[in-house]
PDB file of C-alpha atoms in Angstrom:
ATOM      1  CA  ARG A  16     118.167 130.598 105.549  1.00 69.00           C
ATOM      2  CA  TRP A  17     115.633 127.119 106.289  1.00 78.00           C
ATOM      3  CA  THR A  18     114.326 125.763 109.824  1.00 84.00           C
ATOM      4  CA  TRP A  19     113.340 121.955 109.697  1.00 87.00           C
ATOM      5  CA  VAL A  20     110.553 120.864 111.845  1.00 88.00           C
ATOM      6  CA  ALA A  21     109.340 117.697 112.274  1.00 86.00           C
ATOM      7  CA  PHE A  22     105.280 117.923 112.289  1.00 84.00           C
ATOM      8  CA  ASP A  23     104.781 114.343 114.286  1.00 79.00           C
ATOM      9  CA  ASP A  24     101.845 112.623 116.465  1.00 71.00           C
ATOM     10  CA  ALA A  25     103.141 115.102 119.407  1.00 79.00           C
ATOM     11  CA  PRO A  26      99.571 117.122 119.941  1.00 84.00           C
ATOM     12  CA  ARG A  27      99.544 120.645 118.554  1.00 88.00           C
ATOM     13  CA  SER A  28      96.830 123.150 118.647  1.00 92.00           C
ATOM     14  CA  LEU A  29      94.986 123.984 115.383  1.00 92.00           C
ATOM     15  CA  ALA A  30      96.590 127.633 115.835  1.00 95.00           C
ATOM     16  CA  ALA A  31      99.993 126.072 116.291  1.00 93.00           C
ATOM     17  CA  GLN A  32      99.559 123.936 113.352  1.00 93.00           C
ATOM     18  CA  ILE A  33      98.127 126.742 111.210  1.00 95.00           C
ATOM     19  CA  ALA A  34     101.129 129.092 112.477  1.00 95.00           C
ATOM     20  CA  LEU A  35     103.672 126.020 111.189  1.00 93.00           C
ATOM     21  CA  PHE A  36     102.346 125.760 108.167  1.00 95.00           C
ATOM     22  CA  GLY A  37     101.273 129.246 107.463  1.00 96.00           C
ATOM     23  CA  ALA A  38     105.257 130.032 107.418  1.00 94.00           C
ATOM     24  CA  ALA A  39     106.822 126.938 105.308  1.00 95.00           C
ATOM     25  CA  GLY A  40     108.184 127.501 102.245  1.00 95.00           C
ATOM     26  CA  LEU A  41     108.605 123.529 101.611  1.00 96.00           C
ATOM     27  CA  VAL A  42     106.492 120.802 103.095  1.00 96.00           C
ATOM     28  CA  VAL A  43     107.933 116.947 102.868  1.00 94.00           C
ATOM     29  CA  GLY A  44     106.115 114.087 104.109  1.00 91.00           C
ATOM     30  CA  ALA A  45     104.622 111.408 103.931  1.00 87.00           C
ATOM     31  CA  HIS A  46     101.050 110.566 101.994  1.00 87.00           C
ATOM     32  CA  GLY A  47      98.689 110.735 104.980  1.00 85.00           C
ATOM     33  CA  ALA A  48      96.198 113.452 107.189  1.00 87.00           C
ATOM     34  CA  GLY A  49      98.984 115.654 108.402  1.00 89.00           C
ATOM     35  CA  LEU A  50      99.045 117.021 104.727  1.00 94.00           C
ATOM     36  CA  ALA A  51      95.589 118.801 104.614  1.00 95.00           C
ATOM     37  CA  ASN A  52      97.561 121.315 106.324  1.00 95.00           C
ATOM     38  CA  LEU A  53      98.693 122.303 103.185  1.00 97.00           C
ATOM     39  CA  VAL A  54      95.584 124.762 102.516  1.00 97.00           C
ATOM     40  CA  PHE A  55      97.894 126.939 105.536  1.00 97.00           C
ATOM     41  CA  ALA A  56     100.277 126.986 103.208  1.00 97.00           C
ATOM     42  CA  PRO A  57     102.060 130.310 101.327  1.00 97.00           C
ATOM     43  CA  GLU A  58     101.069 129.659  97.764  1.00 95.00           C
ATOM     44  CA  GLY A  59     104.216 128.946  96.199  1.00 95.00           C
ATOM     45  CA  CYS A  60     104.804 126.379  98.631  1.00 97.00           C
ATOM     46  CA  ARG A  61     106.972 124.080  97.539  1.00 97.00           C
ATOM     47  CA  VAL A  62     105.311 120.256  98.035  1.00 98.00           C
ATOM     48  CA  LEU A  63     107.298 116.713  98.086  1.00 96.00           C
ATOM     49  CA  GLU A  64     105.057 114.239  98.969  1.00 94.00           C
ATOM     50  CA  PHE A  65     105.904 110.126  99.508  1.00 90.00           C
ATOM     51  CA  PRO A  66     102.764 108.934  97.887  1.00 87.00           C
ATOM     52  CA  VAL A  67     101.186 105.507  98.206  1.00 81.00           C
ATOM     53  CA  ALA A  68     101.738 102.577  96.733  1.00 76.00           C
ATOM     54  CA  GLY A  69     101.317 103.234  92.768  1.00 74.00           C
ATOM     55  CA  ARG A  70     100.345 106.241  93.499  1.00 75.00           C
ATOM     56  CA  ALA A  71      96.818 104.960  94.099  1.00 75.00           C
ATOM     57  CA  ASN A  72      95.870 108.243  95.769  1.00 86.00           C
ATOM     58  CA  ARG A  73      96.515 111.740  94.628  1.00 90.00           C
ATOM     59  CA  THR A  74      94.520 113.536  96.944  1.00 94.00           C
ATOM     60  CA  TYR A  75      97.373 115.770  98.200  1.00 95.00           C
ATOM     61  CA  GLU A  76      98.496 116.802  94.563  1.00 95.00           C
ATOM     62  CA  TRP A  77      95.321 117.822  93.670  1.00 96.00           C
ATOM     63  CA  LEU A  78      95.246 119.829  96.701  1.00 97.00           C
ATOM     64  CA  ALA A  79      98.561 121.276  96.120  1.00 97.00           C
ATOM     65  CA  ARG A  80      98.300 122.095  92.837  1.00 96.00           C
ATOM     66  CA  ALA A  81      94.267 123.998  93.618  1.00 97.00           C
ATOM     67  CA  LEU A  82      96.076 125.594  96.002  1.00 97.00           C
ATOM     68  CA  GLY A  83      98.913 127.040  93.480  1.00 97.00           C
ATOM     69  CA  HIS A  84     101.832 125.111  95.759  1.00 97.00           C
ATOM     70  CA  ALA A  85     104.767 123.471  93.120  1.00 97.00           C
ATOM     71  CA  TYR A  86     104.414 119.683  93.853  1.00 97.00           C
ATOM     72  CA  ALA A  87     106.326 116.710  93.649  1.00 96.00           C
ATOM     73  CA  ALA A  88     105.895 112.744  94.086  1.00 94.00           C
ATOM     74  CA  ALA A  89     109.161 110.815  95.202  1.00 91.00           C
ATOM     75  CA  ASP A  90     109.748 107.770  93.668  1.00 86.00           C
ATOM     76  CA  ALA A  91     109.814 105.981  96.855  1.00 80.00           C
ATOM     77  CA  GLU A  92     106.620 104.877  98.572  1.00 73.00           C
ATOM     78  CA  ALA A  93     105.392 105.276 101.691  1.00 71.00           C
ATOM     79  CA  THR A  94     103.043 102.562 103.709  1.00 68.00           C
ATOM     80  CA  PHE A  95      99.627 103.918 105.241  1.00 63.00           C
ATOM     81  CA  THR A  96     101.744 103.485 108.475  1.00 65.00           C
ATOM     82  CA  GLY A  97     103.543 106.485 106.730  1.00 62.00           C
ATOM     83  CA  ALA A  98     106.668 104.480 106.757  1.00 69.00           C
ATOM     84  CA  LEU A  99     108.830 104.776 104.454  1.00 78.00           C
ATOM     85  CA  ASP A 100     112.283 102.739 103.715  1.00 76.00           C
ATOM     86  CA  LEU A 101     114.143 104.362 101.712  1.00 82.00           C
ATOM     87  CA  ASP A 102     117.596 103.096  99.768  1.00 84.00           C
ATOM     88  CA  ASP A 103     120.558 105.272  98.775  1.00 90.00           C
ATOM     89  CA  ALA A 104     118.327 105.783  94.859  1.00 89.00           C
ATOM     90  CA  ALA A 105     115.250 106.935  96.691  1.00 87.00           C
ATOM     91  CA  VAL A 106     117.125 109.484  98.948  1.00 89.00           C
ATOM     92  CA  ALA A 107     118.739 110.867  95.653  1.00 93.00           C
ATOM     93  CA  ASP A 108     115.650 110.652  94.325  1.00 92.00           C
ATOM     94  CA  ALA A 109     114.507 112.980  97.015  1.00 92.00           C
ATOM     95  CA  ALA A 110     116.918 115.161  96.996  1.00 94.00           C
ATOM     96  CA  ALA A 111     116.688 115.909  93.199  1.00 96.00           C
ATOM     97  CA  LYS A 112     113.004 116.221  93.492  1.00 95.00           C
ATOM     98  CA  VAL A 113     113.933 119.052  96.479  1.00 95.00           C
ATOM     99  CA  ARG A 114     116.396 120.843  94.327  1.00 95.00           C
ATOM    100  CA  GLY A 115     113.900 121.264  91.214  1.00 96.00           C
ATOM    101  CA  LEU A 116     111.590 122.620  93.379  1.00 96.00           C
ATOM    102  CA  MET A 117     113.422 125.093  95.254  1.00 94.00           C
ATOM    103  CA  ASP A 118     115.028 126.215  91.810  1.00 94.00           C
ATOM    104  CA  GLY A 119     111.719 126.017  89.553  1.00 92.00           C
ATOM    105  CA  SER A 120     112.227 123.622  87.953  1.00 94.00           C
ATOM    106  CA  LEU A 121     109.744 121.388  88.951  1.00 88.00           C
ATOM    107  CA  ARG A 122     106.137 122.449  89.412  1.00 82.00           C
TER     108      ARG A 122
END
């Protein structure tokens, strides 16, 4: 059973961020500083990142892999403001990658 929680610009204490990410089984997000909270996620957490254009910055992929998380990058790209513009193909790709992360076929 999963509960979806949006991690947005709402102010959160460090303790609240640690608790939120410490209980995460799956993190889905646009490339950005919020993904630094992966350091609090339990080993084996699954991560789907919407990277910046051209996957120019792979910091969070390297972080996730170093921490023992399963990682995939979506085909759709985020802007530096975190905005996503997803067409049907991008949504289908992201859903397929989440399924792959969940069933273990993507690491």
